[in-house]
The first five atom37 places (N, CA, C, CB, O) and aatype in JSON, in Angstrom:
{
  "aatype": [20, 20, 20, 20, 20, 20, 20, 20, 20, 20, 20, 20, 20, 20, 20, 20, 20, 20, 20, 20, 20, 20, 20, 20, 20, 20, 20, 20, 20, 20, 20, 20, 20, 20, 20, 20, 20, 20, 20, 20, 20, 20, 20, 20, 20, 20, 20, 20, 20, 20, 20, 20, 20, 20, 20, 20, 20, 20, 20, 20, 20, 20, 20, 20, 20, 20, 20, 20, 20, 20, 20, 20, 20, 20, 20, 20, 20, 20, 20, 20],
  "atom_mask": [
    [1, 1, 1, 1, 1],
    [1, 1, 1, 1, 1],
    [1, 1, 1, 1, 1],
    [1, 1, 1, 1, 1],
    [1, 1, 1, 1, 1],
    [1, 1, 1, 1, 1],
    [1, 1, 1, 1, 1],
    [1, 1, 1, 1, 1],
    [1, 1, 1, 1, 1],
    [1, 1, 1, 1, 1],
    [1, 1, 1, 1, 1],
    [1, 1, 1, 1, 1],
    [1, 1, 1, 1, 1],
    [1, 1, 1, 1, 1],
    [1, 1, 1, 1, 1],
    [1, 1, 1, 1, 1],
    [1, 1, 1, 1, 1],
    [1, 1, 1, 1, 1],
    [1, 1, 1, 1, 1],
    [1, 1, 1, 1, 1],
    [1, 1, 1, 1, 1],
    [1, 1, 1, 1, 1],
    [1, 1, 1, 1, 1],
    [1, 1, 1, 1, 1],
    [1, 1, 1, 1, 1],
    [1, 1, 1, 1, 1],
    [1, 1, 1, 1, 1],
    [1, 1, 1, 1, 1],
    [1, 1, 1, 1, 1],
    [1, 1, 1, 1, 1],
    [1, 1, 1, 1, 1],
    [1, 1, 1, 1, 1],
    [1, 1, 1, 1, 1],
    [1, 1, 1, 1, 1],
    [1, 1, 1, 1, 1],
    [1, 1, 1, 1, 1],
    [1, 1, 1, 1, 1],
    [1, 1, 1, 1, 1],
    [1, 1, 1, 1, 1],
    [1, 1, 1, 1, 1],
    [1, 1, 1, 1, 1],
    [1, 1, 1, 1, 1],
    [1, 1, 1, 1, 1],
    [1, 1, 1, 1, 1],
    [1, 1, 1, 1, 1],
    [1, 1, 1, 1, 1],
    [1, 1, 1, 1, 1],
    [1, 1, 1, 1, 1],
    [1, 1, 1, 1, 1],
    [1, 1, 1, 1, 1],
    [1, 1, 1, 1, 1],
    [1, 1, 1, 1, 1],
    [1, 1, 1, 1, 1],
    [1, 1, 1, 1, 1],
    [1, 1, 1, 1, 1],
    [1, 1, 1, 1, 1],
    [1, 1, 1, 1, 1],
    [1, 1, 1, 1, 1],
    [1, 1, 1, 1, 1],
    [1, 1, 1, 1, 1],
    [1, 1, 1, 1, 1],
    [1, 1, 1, 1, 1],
    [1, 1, 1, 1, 1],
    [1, 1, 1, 1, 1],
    [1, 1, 1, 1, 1],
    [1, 1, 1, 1, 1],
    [1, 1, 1, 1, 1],
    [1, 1, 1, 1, 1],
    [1, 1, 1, 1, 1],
    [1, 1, 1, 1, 1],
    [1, 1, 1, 1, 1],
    [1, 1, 1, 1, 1],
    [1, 1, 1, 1, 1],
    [1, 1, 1, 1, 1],
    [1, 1, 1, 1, 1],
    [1, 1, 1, 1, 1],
    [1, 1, 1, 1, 1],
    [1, 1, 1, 1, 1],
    [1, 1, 1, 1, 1],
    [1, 1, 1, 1, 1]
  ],
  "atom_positions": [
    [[-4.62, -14.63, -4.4], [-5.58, -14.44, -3.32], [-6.89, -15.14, -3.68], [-5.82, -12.93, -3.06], [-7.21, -15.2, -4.86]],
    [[-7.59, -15.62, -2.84], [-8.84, -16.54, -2.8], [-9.7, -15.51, -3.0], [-9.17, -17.46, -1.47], [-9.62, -14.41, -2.45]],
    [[-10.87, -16.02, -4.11], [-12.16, -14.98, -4.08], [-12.79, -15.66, -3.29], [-13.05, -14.61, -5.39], [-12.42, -16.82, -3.09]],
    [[-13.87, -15.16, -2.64], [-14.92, -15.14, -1.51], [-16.16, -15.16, -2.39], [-14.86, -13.76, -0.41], [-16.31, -14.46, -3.39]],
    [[-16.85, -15.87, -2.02], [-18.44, -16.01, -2.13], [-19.48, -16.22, -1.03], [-18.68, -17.05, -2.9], [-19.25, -16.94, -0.06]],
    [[-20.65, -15.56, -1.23], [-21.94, -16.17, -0.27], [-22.68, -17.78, -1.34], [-23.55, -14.44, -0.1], [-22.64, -18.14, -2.51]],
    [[-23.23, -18.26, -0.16], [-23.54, -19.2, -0.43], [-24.75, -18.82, -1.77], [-23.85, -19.89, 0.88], [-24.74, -19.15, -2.96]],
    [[-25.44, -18.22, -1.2], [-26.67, -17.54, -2.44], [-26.17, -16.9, -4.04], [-27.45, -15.98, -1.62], [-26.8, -16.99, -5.1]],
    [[-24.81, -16.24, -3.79], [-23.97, -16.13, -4.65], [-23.53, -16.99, -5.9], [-23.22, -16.0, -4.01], [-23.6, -16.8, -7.12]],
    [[-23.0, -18.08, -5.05], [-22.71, -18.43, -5.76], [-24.07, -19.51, -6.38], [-21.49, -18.71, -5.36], [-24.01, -19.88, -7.55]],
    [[-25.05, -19.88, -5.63], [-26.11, -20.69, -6.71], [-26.53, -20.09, -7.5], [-27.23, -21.25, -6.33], [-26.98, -20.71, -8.46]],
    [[-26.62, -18.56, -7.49], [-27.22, -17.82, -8.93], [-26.18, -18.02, -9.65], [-27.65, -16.19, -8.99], [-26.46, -18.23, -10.83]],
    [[-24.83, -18.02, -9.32], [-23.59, -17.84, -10.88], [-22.77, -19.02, -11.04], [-22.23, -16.48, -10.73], [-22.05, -19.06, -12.03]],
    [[-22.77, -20.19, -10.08], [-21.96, -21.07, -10.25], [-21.01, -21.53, -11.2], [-22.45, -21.68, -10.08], [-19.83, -21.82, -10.99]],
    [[-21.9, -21.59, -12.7], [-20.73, -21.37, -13.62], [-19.68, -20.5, -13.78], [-21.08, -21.24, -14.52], [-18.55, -20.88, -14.1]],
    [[-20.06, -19.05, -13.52], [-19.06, -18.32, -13.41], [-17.63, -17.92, -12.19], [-19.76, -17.5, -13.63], [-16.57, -17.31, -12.24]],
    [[-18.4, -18.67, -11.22], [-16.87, -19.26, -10.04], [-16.32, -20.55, -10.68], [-17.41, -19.85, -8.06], [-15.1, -20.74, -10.61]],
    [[-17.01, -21.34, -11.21], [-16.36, -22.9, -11.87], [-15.41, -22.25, -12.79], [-17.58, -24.13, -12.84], [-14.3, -22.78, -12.81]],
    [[-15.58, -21.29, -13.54], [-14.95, -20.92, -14.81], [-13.36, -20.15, -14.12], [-16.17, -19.7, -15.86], [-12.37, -20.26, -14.85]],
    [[-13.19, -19.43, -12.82], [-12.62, -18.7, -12.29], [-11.7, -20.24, -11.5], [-13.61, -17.48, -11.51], [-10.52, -20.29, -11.84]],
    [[-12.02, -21.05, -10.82], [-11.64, -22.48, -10.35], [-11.35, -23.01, -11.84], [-12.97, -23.4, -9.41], [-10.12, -22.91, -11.82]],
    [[-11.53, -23.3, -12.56], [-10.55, -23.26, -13.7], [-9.47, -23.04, -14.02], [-10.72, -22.81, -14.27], [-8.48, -23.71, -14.35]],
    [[-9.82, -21.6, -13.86], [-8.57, -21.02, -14.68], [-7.46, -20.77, -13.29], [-9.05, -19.29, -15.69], [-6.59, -19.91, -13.18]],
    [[-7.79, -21.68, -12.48], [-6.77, -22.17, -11.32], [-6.89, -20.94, -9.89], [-4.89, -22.18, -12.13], [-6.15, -20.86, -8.92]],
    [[-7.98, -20.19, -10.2], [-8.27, -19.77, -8.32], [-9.21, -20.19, -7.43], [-8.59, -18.43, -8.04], [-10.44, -20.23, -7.55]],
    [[-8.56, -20.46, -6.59], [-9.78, -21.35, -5.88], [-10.5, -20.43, -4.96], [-9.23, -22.71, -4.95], [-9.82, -19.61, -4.34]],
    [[-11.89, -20.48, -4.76], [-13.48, -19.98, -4.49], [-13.38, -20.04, -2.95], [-14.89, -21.1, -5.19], [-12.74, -21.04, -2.63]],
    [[-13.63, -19.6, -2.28], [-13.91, -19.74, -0.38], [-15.61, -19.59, -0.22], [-12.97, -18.04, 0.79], [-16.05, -18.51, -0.62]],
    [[-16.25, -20.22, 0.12], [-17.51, -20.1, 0.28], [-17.73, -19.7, 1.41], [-18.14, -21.05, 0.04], [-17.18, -20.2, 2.4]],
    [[-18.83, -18.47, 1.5], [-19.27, -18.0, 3.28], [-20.72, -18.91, 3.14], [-19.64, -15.7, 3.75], [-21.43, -19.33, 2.22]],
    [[-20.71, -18.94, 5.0], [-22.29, -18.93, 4.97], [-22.4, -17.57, 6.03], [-23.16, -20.62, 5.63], [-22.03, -17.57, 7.2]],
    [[-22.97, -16.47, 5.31], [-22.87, -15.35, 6.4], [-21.34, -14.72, 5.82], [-22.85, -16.06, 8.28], [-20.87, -14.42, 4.73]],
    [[-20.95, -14.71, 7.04], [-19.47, -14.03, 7.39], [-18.05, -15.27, 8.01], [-19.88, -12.72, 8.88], [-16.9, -15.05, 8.39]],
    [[-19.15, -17.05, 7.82], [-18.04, -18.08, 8.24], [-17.65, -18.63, 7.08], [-18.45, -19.22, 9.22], [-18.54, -19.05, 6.33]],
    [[-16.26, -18.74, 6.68], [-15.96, -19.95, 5.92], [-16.69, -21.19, 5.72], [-14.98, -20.32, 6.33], [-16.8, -21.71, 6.83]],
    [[-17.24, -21.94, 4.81], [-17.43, -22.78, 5.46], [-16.78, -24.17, 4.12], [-19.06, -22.61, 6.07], [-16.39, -25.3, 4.41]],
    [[-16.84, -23.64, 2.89], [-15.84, -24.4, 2.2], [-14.88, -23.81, 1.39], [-16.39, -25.23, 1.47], [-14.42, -22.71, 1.7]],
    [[-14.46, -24.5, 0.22], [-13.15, -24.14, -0.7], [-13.14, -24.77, -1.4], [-11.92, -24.13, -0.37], [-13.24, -25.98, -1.21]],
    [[-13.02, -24.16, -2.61], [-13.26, -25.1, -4.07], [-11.71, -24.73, -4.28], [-14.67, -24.5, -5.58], [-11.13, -23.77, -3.76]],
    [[-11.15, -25.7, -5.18], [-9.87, -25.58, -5.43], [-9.78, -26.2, -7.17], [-8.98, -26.46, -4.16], [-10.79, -26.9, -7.29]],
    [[-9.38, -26.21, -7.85], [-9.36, -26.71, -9.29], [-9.02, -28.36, -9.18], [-8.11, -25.83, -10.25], [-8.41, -28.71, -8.17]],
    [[-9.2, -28.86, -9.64], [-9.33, -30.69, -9.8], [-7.76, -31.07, -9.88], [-10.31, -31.38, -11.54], [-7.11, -30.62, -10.82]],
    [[-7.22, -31.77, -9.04], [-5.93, -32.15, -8.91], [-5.31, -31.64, -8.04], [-5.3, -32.03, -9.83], [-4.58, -32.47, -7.49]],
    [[-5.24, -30.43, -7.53], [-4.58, -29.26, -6.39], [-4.2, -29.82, -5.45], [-5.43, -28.18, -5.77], [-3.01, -29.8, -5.14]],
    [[-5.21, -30.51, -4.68], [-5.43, -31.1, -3.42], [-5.64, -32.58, -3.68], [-6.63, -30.44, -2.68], [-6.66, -33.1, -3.23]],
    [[-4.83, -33.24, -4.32], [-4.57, -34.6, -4.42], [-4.36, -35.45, -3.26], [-3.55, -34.72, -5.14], [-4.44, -36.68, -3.34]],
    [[-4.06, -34.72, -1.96], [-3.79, -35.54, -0.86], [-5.13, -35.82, -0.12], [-2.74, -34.88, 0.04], [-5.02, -36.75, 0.69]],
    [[-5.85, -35.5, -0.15], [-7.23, -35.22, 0.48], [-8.09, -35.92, -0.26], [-7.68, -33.78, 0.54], [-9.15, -36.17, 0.31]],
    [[-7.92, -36.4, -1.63], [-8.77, -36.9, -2.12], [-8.17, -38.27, -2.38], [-9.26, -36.13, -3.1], [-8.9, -39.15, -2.84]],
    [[-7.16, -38.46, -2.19], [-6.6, -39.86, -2.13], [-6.76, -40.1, -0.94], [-5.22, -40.12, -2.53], [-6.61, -41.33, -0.92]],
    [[-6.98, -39.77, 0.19], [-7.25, -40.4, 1.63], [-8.38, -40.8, 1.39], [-7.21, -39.56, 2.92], [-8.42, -42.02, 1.51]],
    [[-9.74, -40.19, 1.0], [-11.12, -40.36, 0.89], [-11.27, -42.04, 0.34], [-11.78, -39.11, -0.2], [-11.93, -43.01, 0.71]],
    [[-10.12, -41.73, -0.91], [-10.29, -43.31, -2.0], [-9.73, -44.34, -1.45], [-9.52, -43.35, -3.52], [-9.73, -45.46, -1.96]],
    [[-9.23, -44.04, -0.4], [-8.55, -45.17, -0.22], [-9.09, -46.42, 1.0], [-7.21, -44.61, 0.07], [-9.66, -46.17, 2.06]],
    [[-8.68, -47.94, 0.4], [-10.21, -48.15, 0.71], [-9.91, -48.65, 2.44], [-11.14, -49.59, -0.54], [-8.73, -48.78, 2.77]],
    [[-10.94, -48.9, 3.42], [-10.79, -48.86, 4.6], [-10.65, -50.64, 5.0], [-12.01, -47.94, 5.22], [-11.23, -51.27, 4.11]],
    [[-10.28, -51.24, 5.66], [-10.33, -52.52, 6.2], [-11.87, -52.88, 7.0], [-9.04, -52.58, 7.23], [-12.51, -52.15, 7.75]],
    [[-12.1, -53.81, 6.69], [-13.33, -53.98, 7.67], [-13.22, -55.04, 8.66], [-14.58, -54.28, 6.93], [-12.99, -56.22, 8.38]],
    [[-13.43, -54.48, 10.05], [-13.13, -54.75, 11.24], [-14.32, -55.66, 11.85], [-12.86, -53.48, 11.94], [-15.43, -55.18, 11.63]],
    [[-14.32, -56.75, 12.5], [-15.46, -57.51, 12.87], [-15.16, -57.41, 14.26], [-15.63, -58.99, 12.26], [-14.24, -56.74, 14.72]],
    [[-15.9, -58.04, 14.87], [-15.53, -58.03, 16.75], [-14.71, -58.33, 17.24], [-16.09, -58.63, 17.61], [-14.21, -58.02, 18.33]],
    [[-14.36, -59.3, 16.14], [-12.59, -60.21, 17.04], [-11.69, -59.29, 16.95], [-11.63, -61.79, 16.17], [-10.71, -59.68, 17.59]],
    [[-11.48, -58.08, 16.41], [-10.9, -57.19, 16.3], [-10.52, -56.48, 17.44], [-11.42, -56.66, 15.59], [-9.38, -56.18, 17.8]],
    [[-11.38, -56.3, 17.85], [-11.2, -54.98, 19.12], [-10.71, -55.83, 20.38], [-12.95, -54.0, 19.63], [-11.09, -57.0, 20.43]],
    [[-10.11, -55.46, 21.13], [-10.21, -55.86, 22.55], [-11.12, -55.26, 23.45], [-9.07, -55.7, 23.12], [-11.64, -54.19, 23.14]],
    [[-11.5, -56.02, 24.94], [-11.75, -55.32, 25.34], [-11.69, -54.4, 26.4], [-12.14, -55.58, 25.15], [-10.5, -54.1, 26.46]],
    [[-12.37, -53.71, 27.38], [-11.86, -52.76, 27.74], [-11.56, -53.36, 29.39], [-12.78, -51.46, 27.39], [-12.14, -54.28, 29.96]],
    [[-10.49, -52.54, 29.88], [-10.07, -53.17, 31.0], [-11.01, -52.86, 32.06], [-8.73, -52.83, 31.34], [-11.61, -51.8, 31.89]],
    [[-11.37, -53.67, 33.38], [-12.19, -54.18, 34.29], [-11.95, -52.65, 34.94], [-11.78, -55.75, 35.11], [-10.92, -52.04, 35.26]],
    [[-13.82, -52.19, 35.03], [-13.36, -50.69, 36.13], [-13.56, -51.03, 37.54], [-14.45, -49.15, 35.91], [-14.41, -51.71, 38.11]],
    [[-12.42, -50.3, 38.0], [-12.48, -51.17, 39.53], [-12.48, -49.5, 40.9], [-10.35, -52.61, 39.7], [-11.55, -48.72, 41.11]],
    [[-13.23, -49.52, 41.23], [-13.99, -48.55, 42.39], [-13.2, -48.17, 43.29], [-15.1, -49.15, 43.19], [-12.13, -48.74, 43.11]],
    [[-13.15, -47.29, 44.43], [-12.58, -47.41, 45.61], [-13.67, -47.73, 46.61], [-11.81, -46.23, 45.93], [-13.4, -48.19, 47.72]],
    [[-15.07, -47.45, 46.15], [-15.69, -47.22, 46.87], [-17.23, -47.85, 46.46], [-15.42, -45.96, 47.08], [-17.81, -47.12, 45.65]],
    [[-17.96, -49.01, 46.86], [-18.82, -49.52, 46.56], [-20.33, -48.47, 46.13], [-18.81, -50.42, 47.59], [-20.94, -47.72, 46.89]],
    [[-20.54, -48.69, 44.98], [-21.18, -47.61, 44.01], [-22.51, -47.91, 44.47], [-20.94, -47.75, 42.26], [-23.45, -47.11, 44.57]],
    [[-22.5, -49.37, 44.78], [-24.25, -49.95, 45.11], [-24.73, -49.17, 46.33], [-24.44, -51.86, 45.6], [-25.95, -49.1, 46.47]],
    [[-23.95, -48.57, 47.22], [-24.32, -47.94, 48.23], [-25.27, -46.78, 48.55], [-23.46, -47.71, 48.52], [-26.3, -46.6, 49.19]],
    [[-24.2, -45.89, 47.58], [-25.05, -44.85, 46.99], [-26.55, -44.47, 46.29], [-24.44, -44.63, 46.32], [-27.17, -43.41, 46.19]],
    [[-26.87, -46.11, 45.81], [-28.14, -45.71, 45.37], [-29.28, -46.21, 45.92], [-28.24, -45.91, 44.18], [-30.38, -45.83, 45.51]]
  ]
}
C-alpha cells in the first residue's frame, strides 16, 4: 500500500520518505486532500522515463500541410 503525504510534510522530512522510496514504497503526495504526485523508487517506472528521453524529431514548415479551404453556406461578409 502507498504511504500518503502532505506537501508540507514531506519538505520538513524528505529524507525520511526518500529512505521509505528506497526501501521500494512508493510516496503519493497530497496537496490538501488531491493527489497530486508519486514518487516511486528509481527504475520502477522505466516506461515513462524512457518516453521523456527519447529524443523528438524536429519539424520545420515543410512539414505540416495545410489546412483545407473553409467553405460557408452562407456569405459571412453580410453579417457584419
Amino acid at each position: 500500500m502507498d504511504m500518503t503525504v502532505g506537501i508540507a510534510e514531506l519538505k520538513s522530512r524528505l529524507s525520511y520518505y526518500l529512505g521509505l522510496v528506497r526501501d521500494g514504497r512508493p510516496v503519493t503526495v497530497l496537496d490538501r486532500t488531491r493527489p497530486v504526485a508519486r514518487i516511486v523508487p528509481y527504475g520502477a517506472m522505466a516506461s515513462p522515463v524512457a518516453v521523456r528521453e527519447r529524443k523528438v524529431k524536429s519539424k520545420t514548415l515543410a512539414d505540416f500541410k495545410p489546412l483545407p479551404r473553409l467553405v460557408l453556406p452562407k456569405d459571412i461578409m453580410r453579417y457584419l
